[in-house]
Short mmCIF file of C-alpha atoms and ligand atoms in Angstrom, two decimals:
data_model
loop_
_atom_site.label_atom_id
_atom_site.label_comp_id
_atom_site.label_asym_id
_atom_site.label_seq_id
_atom_site.Cartn_x
_atom_site.Cartn_y
_atom_site.Cartn_z
CA MET A 1 -29.89 1.48 13.41
CA ASP A 2 -30.47 -1.95 15.00
CA MET A 3 -27.23 -2.98 16.52
CA GLY A 4 -28.39 -6.47 17.37
CA LYS A 5 -25.67 -8.25 19.53
CA GLY A 6 -23.07 -5.55 18.70
CA ALA A 7 -21.32 -3.99 15.66
CA VAL A 8 -18.49 -5.88 13.76
CA VAL A 9 -16.50 -4.63 10.80
CA VAL A 10 -15.26 -7.10 8.17
CA THR A 11 -12.86 -5.95 5.55
CA GLY A 12 -12.82 -7.52 2.05
CA ALA A 13 -16.34 -8.86 2.31
CA SER A 14 -17.21 -8.94 -1.29
CA THR A 15 -16.26 -12.62 -1.80
CA GLY A 16 -14.72 -15.63 -0.10
CA ILE A 17 -13.82 -15.68 3.51
CA GLY A 18 -14.79 -12.07 4.13
CA GLU A 19 -18.37 -12.81 2.63
CA ALA A 20 -18.66 -15.80 4.65
CA CYS A 21 -17.76 -14.01 7.90
CA ALA A 22 -20.16 -11.20 7.19
CA ARG A 23 -23.09 -13.50 6.36
CA GLN A 24 -22.26 -15.77 9.44
CA LEU A 25 -22.15 -12.81 11.87
CA ASP A 26 -25.26 -11.35 10.31
CA ALA A 27 -27.16 -14.62 10.76
CA GLN A 28 -25.93 -14.76 14.41
CA GLY A 29 -27.49 -11.30 15.11
CA TYR A 30 -24.62 -9.00 14.82
CA ALA A 31 -24.67 -5.60 13.00
CA VAL A 32 -22.09 -6.14 10.25
CA PHE A 33 -20.33 -3.32 8.43
CA ALA A 34 -19.07 -5.28 5.37
CA GLY A 35 -16.08 -3.65 3.59
CA VAL A 36 -16.40 -3.62 -0.29
CA ARG A 37 -14.94 -1.59 -3.06
CA ARG A 38 -17.83 -1.80 -5.72
CA GLU A 39 -21.48 -0.85 -5.67
CA ALA A 40 -22.33 -4.16 -7.36
CA ASP A 41 -20.78 -6.16 -4.44
CA ALA A 42 -22.70 -3.98 -1.93
CA ALA A 43 -25.92 -4.78 -3.68
CA ARG A 44 -25.14 -8.48 -3.90
CA LEU A 45 -24.31 -8.60 -0.16
CA ARG A 46 -27.53 -6.89 0.79
CA GLU A 47 -29.44 -9.73 -0.85
CA HIS A 48 -30.35 -12.50 1.65
CA ALA A 49 -28.98 -10.39 4.53
CA SER A 50 -30.80 -8.75 7.33
CA ALA A 51 -31.25 -4.99 7.52
CA ARG A 52 -28.48 -5.04 10.07
CA LEU A 53 -25.77 -5.74 7.37
CA THR A 54 -24.39 -2.53 5.92
CA PRO A 55 -21.94 -2.60 3.09
CA ILE A 56 -19.39 0.10 3.40
CA MET A 57 -16.82 1.35 0.88
CA LEU A 58 -13.40 0.53 2.27
CA ASP A 59 -10.09 0.24 0.42
CA VAL A 60 -7.59 -0.72 3.03
CA THR A 61 -4.75 0.96 1.07
CA ASP A 62 -6.47 4.33 0.80
CA ALA A 63 -6.28 6.50 3.90
CA ALA A 64 -9.20 8.78 2.93
CA SER A 65 -11.29 5.71 2.24
CA ILE A 66 -10.42 4.24 5.79
CA SER A 67 -11.19 7.60 7.38
CA ALA A 68 -14.59 7.97 5.59
CA ALA A 69 -15.59 4.38 6.70
CA GLU A 70 -14.56 4.99 10.20
CA SER A 71 -16.62 8.27 10.32
CA GLU A 72 -19.63 6.49 8.89
CA ILE A 73 -19.35 3.61 11.30
CA ALA A 74 -18.72 5.93 14.35
CA ARG A 75 -21.86 7.83 13.49
CA ALA A 76 -23.93 4.63 13.27
CA VAL A 77 -22.58 2.92 16.44
CA GLY A 78 -22.27 5.97 18.81
CA ASP A 79 -21.13 5.16 22.32
CA ALA A 80 -21.68 1.39 21.84
CA GLY A 81 -18.50 1.20 19.77
CA LEU A 82 -17.38 -2.00 18.03
CA LYS A 83 -17.56 -5.59 19.35
CA GLY A 84 -15.17 -6.69 16.58
CA LEU A 85 -12.81 -6.03 13.72
CA VAL A 86 -12.05 -8.83 11.21
CA ASN A 87 -9.00 -7.71 9.02
CA ASN A 88 -9.62 -10.03 6.09
CA ALA A 89 -8.93 -8.13 2.86
CA GLY A 90 -6.01 -9.63 1.02
CA ILE A 91 -4.35 -10.53 -2.23
CA ALA A 92 -1.85 -13.16 -3.24
CA VAL A 93 1.20 -12.23 -5.39
CA ALA A 94 3.10 -15.06 -6.82
CA GLY A 95 6.46 -15.31 -8.66
CA PRO A 96 10.13 -16.19 -8.10
CA LEU A 97 11.68 -13.62 -5.69
CA GLU A 98 14.82 -13.23 -7.97
CA PHE A 99 12.69 -11.50 -10.50
CA LEU A 100 9.54 -10.25 -8.73
CA PRO A 101 9.17 -6.56 -9.54
CA LEU A 102 9.58 -4.69 -6.25
CA GLY A 103 6.38 -2.82 -7.04
CA GLU A 104 4.55 -6.23 -6.79
CA LEU A 105 6.25 -6.89 -3.44
CA ARG A 106 5.17 -3.49 -2.15
CA ARG A 107 1.57 -3.92 -3.36
CA GLN A 108 1.49 -7.31 -1.58
CA LEU A 109 2.71 -5.84 1.70
CA GLU A 110 0.62 -2.62 1.34
CA VAL A 111 -2.67 -4.65 1.21
CA ASN A 112 -1.94 -7.51 3.48
CA VAL A 113 0.20 -5.87 6.15
CA VAL A 114 0.09 -2.02 6.12
CA GLY A 115 -3.63 -1.88 5.19
CA GLN A 116 -4.46 -4.26 8.10
CA LEU A 117 -2.67 -2.08 10.63
CA ALA A 118 -4.01 1.18 9.12
CA VAL A 119 -7.69 -0.09 9.52
CA THR A 120 -6.83 -1.39 13.09
CA GLN A 121 -5.54 2.06 14.07
CA ALA A 122 -8.52 3.72 12.74
CA MET A 123 -10.97 1.45 14.42
CA LEU A 124 -9.32 1.00 17.79
CA PRO A 125 -10.95 3.92 19.57
CA LEU A 126 -14.28 2.28 18.68
CA ILE A 127 -13.08 -1.12 19.70
CA ARG A 128 -12.04 0.41 23.10
CA LEU A 129 -15.47 1.95 23.48
CA GLY A 130 -17.17 -1.40 22.68
CA HIS A 131 -14.72 -3.74 24.60
CA GLY A 132 -14.38 -5.38 21.25
CA ARG A 133 -11.81 -7.83 19.70
CA ILE A 134 -9.62 -7.90 16.66
CA VAL A 135 -9.21 -10.94 14.32
CA ASN A 136 -6.64 -11.00 11.57
CA ILE A 137 -6.94 -13.43 8.76
CA SER A 138 -3.49 -14.77 8.35
CA SER A 139 -2.57 -18.17 6.68
CA VAL A 140 -0.61 -21.33 7.09
CA SER A 141 1.73 -19.24 4.76
CA GLY A 142 2.44 -17.31 7.91
CA LYS A 143 4.25 -20.27 9.28
CA LEU A 144 5.66 -22.09 6.18
CA ALA A 145 7.11 -20.18 3.22
CA SER A 146 6.85 -22.15 -0.04
CA PRO A 147 8.74 -21.33 -3.27
CA MET A 148 6.93 -18.96 -5.76
CA THR A 149 4.83 -17.43 -2.89
CA GLY A 150 7.59 -15.61 -0.99
CA ALA A 151 5.93 -12.28 -1.17
CA TYR A 152 2.61 -13.63 0.01
CA ALA A 153 4.38 -15.58 2.76
CA ALA A 154 6.31 -12.50 3.80
CA SER A 155 2.96 -10.58 4.23
CA LYS A 156 1.53 -13.42 6.42
CA PHE A 157 4.63 -13.87 8.54
CA ALA A 158 4.48 -10.05 9.11
CA LEU A 159 0.85 -10.22 9.88
CA GLU A 160 1.57 -12.99 12.46
CA ALA A 161 4.14 -10.64 13.98
CA LEU A 162 1.72 -7.73 14.17
CA THR A 163 -0.97 -9.99 15.57
CA ASP A 164 1.22 -11.20 18.45
CA SER A 165 2.63 -7.75 19.28
CA LEU A 166 -0.74 -6.11 19.15
CA ARG A 167 -2.33 -8.72 21.45
CA ARG A 168 0.45 -8.26 23.95
CA GLU A 169 0.24 -4.45 23.72
CA LEU A 170 -3.42 -4.35 24.18
CA ARG A 171 -3.52 -6.97 26.95
CA PRO A 172 -3.88 -4.25 29.72
CA TRP A 173 -7.36 -3.29 28.23
CA HIS A 174 -8.42 -7.03 27.68
CA ILE A 175 -8.67 -6.41 23.88
CA HIS A 176 -8.07 -9.83 22.36
CA VAL A 177 -6.29 -10.14 19.08
CA ALA A 178 -6.35 -13.52 17.26
CA ALA A 179 -4.74 -14.93 14.06
CA VAL A 180 -6.92 -17.19 12.07
CA GLU A 181 -4.72 -19.30 9.78
CA PRO A 182 -6.51 -21.10 6.99
CA GLY A 183 -4.87 -23.61 4.73
CA VAL A 184 -6.19 -23.83 1.18
CA THR A 185 -9.69 -22.37 1.10
CA ALA A 186 -12.20 -22.60 -1.67
CA THR A 187 -12.34 -18.81 -2.71
CA PRO A 188 -11.70 -16.61 -5.81
CA ILE A 189 -8.27 -15.71 -4.52
CA TRP A 190 -6.71 -18.65 -6.45
CA GLN A 191 -8.24 -17.54 -9.81
CA LYS A 192 -7.30 -13.88 -9.17
CA SER A 193 -3.74 -14.93 -8.38
CA LEU A 194 -3.52 -16.97 -11.54
CA GLN A 195 -4.75 -13.94 -13.56
CA ALA A 196 -2.26 -11.62 -11.73
CA GLY A 197 0.46 -14.14 -12.61
CA ASP A 198 -0.52 -14.06 -16.30
CA ASP A 199 -0.48 -10.25 -16.33
CA LEU A 200 2.92 -10.31 -14.68
CA ALA A 201 4.35 -13.04 -17.07
CA VAL A 202 4.23 -10.57 -20.02
CA GLU A 203 6.37 -8.05 -18.07
CA LEU A 204 9.14 -10.52 -17.03
CA PRO A 205 12.28 -11.42 -19.14
CA PRO A 206 12.26 -14.80 -20.89
CA GLN A 207 15.15 -15.85 -18.61
CA VAL A 208 12.58 -16.29 -15.78
CA PHE A 209 10.97 -19.15 -17.58
CA THR A 210 14.18 -20.74 -18.55
CA LEU A 211 15.46 -20.77 -14.94
CA TYR A 212 12.17 -21.19 -13.08
CA GLY A 213 9.73 -22.65 -15.72
CA PRO A 214 9.22 -26.06 -13.92
CA ALA A 215 8.86 -24.52 -10.51
CA ILE A 216 6.33 -21.96 -11.87
CA GLU A 217 4.38 -24.68 -13.48
CA VAL A 218 4.20 -26.77 -10.35
CA SER A 219 2.97 -23.77 -8.43
CA ARG A 220 0.41 -22.84 -11.02
CA ARG A 221 -0.86 -26.38 -11.47
CA SER A 222 -1.68 -26.42 -7.80
CA ALA A 223 -3.22 -22.96 -7.91
CA ARG A 224 -5.38 -24.17 -10.87
CA HIS A 225 -6.49 -27.24 -8.84
CA HIS A 226 -7.46 -24.98 -5.96
CA ALA A 227 -9.20 -22.49 -8.14
CA LYS A 228 -11.60 -25.39 -9.23
CA GLY A 229 -12.89 -25.35 -5.74
CA GLY A 230 -10.51 -27.71 -4.03
CA GLY A 231 -10.03 -26.70 -0.27
CA THR A 232 -11.86 -25.92 2.91
CA PRO A 233 -15.12 -24.20 2.50
CA PRO A 234 -14.93 -20.55 3.64
CA VAL A 235 -17.72 -21.13 6.14
CA MET A 236 -15.24 -23.08 8.23
CA VAL A 237 -12.94 -20.12 8.46
CA ALA A 238 -15.87 -18.02 9.38
CA ARG A 239 -16.77 -20.39 12.20
CA ALA A 240 -13.06 -19.96 13.66
CA VAL A 241 -13.47 -16.24 13.29
CA PHE A 242 -16.94 -16.42 15.18
CA HIS A 243 -15.20 -18.32 17.98
CA ALA A 244 -12.26 -15.73 18.25
CA LEU A 245 -14.83 -12.85 18.38
CA THR A 246 -17.27 -14.42 20.96
CA ALA A 247 -15.96 -17.26 22.91
CA ARG A 248 -15.33 -16.73 26.56
CA HIS A 249 -11.85 -17.92 26.14
CA PRO A 250 -10.67 -17.12 22.70
CA ARG A 251 -7.46 -18.63 21.38
CA ALA A 252 -4.48 -16.73 20.06
CA ARG A 253 -4.36 -18.62 16.86
CA TYR A 254 -6.76 -20.72 14.88
CA PRO A 255 -5.24 -23.04 12.12
CA VAL A 256 -8.25 -23.96 9.86
CA GLY A 257 -8.22 -27.13 7.72
CA ARG A 258 -6.23 -30.25 7.81
CA ASP A 259 -3.47 -28.88 5.65
CA ALA A 260 -3.05 -25.84 8.01
CA ARG A 261 -2.80 -28.06 10.94
CA ILE A 262 -0.27 -30.31 9.35
CA GLY A 263 1.73 -27.28 7.88
CA THR A 264 1.88 -25.64 11.25
CA PHE A 265 2.97 -28.98 12.94
CA LEU A 266 5.72 -29.48 10.29
CA ALA A 267 7.01 -25.81 10.55
CA ARG A 268 7.22 -26.37 14.34
CA MET A 269 8.88 -29.79 14.34
CA LEU A 270 11.02 -30.35 11.33
CA PRO A 271 14.49 -28.95 10.91
CA ASP A 272 15.08 -26.46 8.07
CA ALA A 273 16.93 -29.02 6.02
CA ALA A 274 14.01 -31.39 5.98
CA LEU A 275 11.59 -28.60 5.17
CA ASP A 276 13.87 -27.46 2.37
CA ARG A 277 13.77 -31.02 0.91
CA LEU A 278 9.99 -31.13 1.28
CA LEU A 279 9.12 -27.86 -0.30
CA GLY A 280 12.10 -26.79 -2.27
CA GLY A 281 13.04 -27.42 -5.87
CA ARG A 282 15.62 -30.03 -7.26
N1 NAP B 530 -8.22 -18.81 0.05
C1 NAP B 530 -7.28 -19.34 0.69
O1 NAP B 530 -6.88 -20.30 0.33
C2 NAP B 530 -6.65 -18.53 1.79
C3 NAP B 530 -5.81 -19.28 2.69
C4 NAP B 530 -5.33 -18.50 3.83
C5 NAP B 530 -5.57 -17.26 3.99
N2 NAP B 530 -6.34 -16.58 3.01
C6 NAP B 530 -6.54 -15.08 3.34
O2 NAP B 530 -7.99 -14.96 3.50
C7 NAP B 530 -8.25 -13.48 3.22
C8 NAP B 530 -9.43 -13.43 2.24
O3 NAP B 530 -9.07 -13.99 1.02
P1 NAP B 530 -10.10 -14.98 0.11
O4 NAP B 530 -9.41 -16.31 -0.03
O5 NAP B 530 -11.43 -14.94 0.78
O6 NAP B 530 -9.92 -14.31 -1.15
P2 NAP B 530 -10.98 -13.34 -2.10
O7 NAP B 530 -12.34 -14.04 -2.30
O8 NAP B 530 -10.24 -12.94 -3.28
O9 NAP B 530 -11.31 -12.17 -1.07
C9 NAP B 530 -10.34 -11.15 -0.94
C10 NAP B 530 -11.06 -9.89 -0.51
O10 NAP B 530 -10.05 -8.86 -0.22
C11 NAP B 530 -10.51 -7.65 -0.87
N3 NAP B 530 -9.45 -6.66 -1.20
C12 NAP B 530 -8.40 -6.91 -2.03
N4 NAP B 530 -7.62 -5.78 -2.01
C13 NAP B 530 -8.31 -4.87 -1.23
C14 NAP B 530 -8.05 -3.53 -0.84
N5 NAP B 530 -7.03 -2.86 -1.29
N6 NAP B 530 -8.91 -3.03 0.05
C15 NAP B 530 -9.97 -3.60 0.46
N7 NAP B 530 -10.38 -4.89 0.15
C16 NAP B 530 -9.46 -5.47 -0.72
C17 NAP B 530 -11.18 -8.16 -2.11
O11 NAP B 530 -12.03 -7.25 -2.63
P3 NAP B 530 -12.32 -6.98 -4.13
O12 NAP B 530 -13.33 -7.98 -4.55
O13 NAP B 530 -12.88 -5.47 -4.21
O14 NAP B 530 -11.06 -7.16 -4.89
C18 NAP B 530 -12.03 -9.40 -1.49
O15 NAP B 530 -13.17 -8.89 -0.88
C19 NAP B 530 -6.95 -12.89 2.66
O16 NAP B 530 -6.26 -12.27 3.64
C20 NAP B 530 -6.10 -14.25 2.28
O17 NAP B 530 -4.79 -14.02 2.27
C21 NAP B 530 -6.98 -17.18 2.07
#
């Protein structure tokens, strides 16, 4: 197999940011292992890609799937190992925390946090071999927790912590670990999250809507707006990922998009009371 400039794994590459990263790295001459969960996505990814791009079945919540993916990648890359791992797979669970079914919170954390570390643990021997780097796709929600997205924000705050600890733990081996922190990005995640919200709504007691109806509507209105394509193009996030993987002096974190930069600044500068007034309900 042609390894080009080196091999990189991207999780959750079927759509959105992951697909943009996979295509960008492929175009730049890397051998990309693009994680997907459906054959149809594998076939679509192969279109307009070089022969170096290999779709690979990878569910980040399934230990057997991670292990099978790691074995396949290890066989293909041999002693060259990996130049990079982009932990991108993610979902967005929304709803008021008072009523959020705990199973939904667990699902959110399982995909966005535990899954990221599970894949990282599996790939680290190959990253050591290849003197590679790790990039975690976090979010401005890892800095600023808004109402109705507490579960998602919890997952991204946790991912920020994992990223920082891992970067400091792996420092002796010069394995860089970066967090890419996009703001609103134009991807299918918004439509998927709205759909998941519809599915959840039928399970919740009517009281939820009496108490939180207006706040839910504000949150859904903005999600509907983003689902129509409002936001930073995913290719901008892919550019930050590329910098984190290849630059001589990679940064520890990369806010992407004006909203992410402003959000990060406000989270750092404003006192909690001001943030509560800005983001909170009546
Ligand atoms: N879009 C934004 O505004 C935004 C902002 C900040 C951060 N982010 C982050 O960016 C990352 C990518 O999201 P996106 O916006 O590009 O959304 P997306 O288009 O919905 O992509 C999410 C990807 O994750 C995959 N995925 C979900 N569950 C998985 C699992 N258990 N195992 C493996 N893959 C799984 C999906 O695969 P399937 O197609 O098989 O479901 C899909 O490929 C996420 O971590 C998200 O939190 C997004």
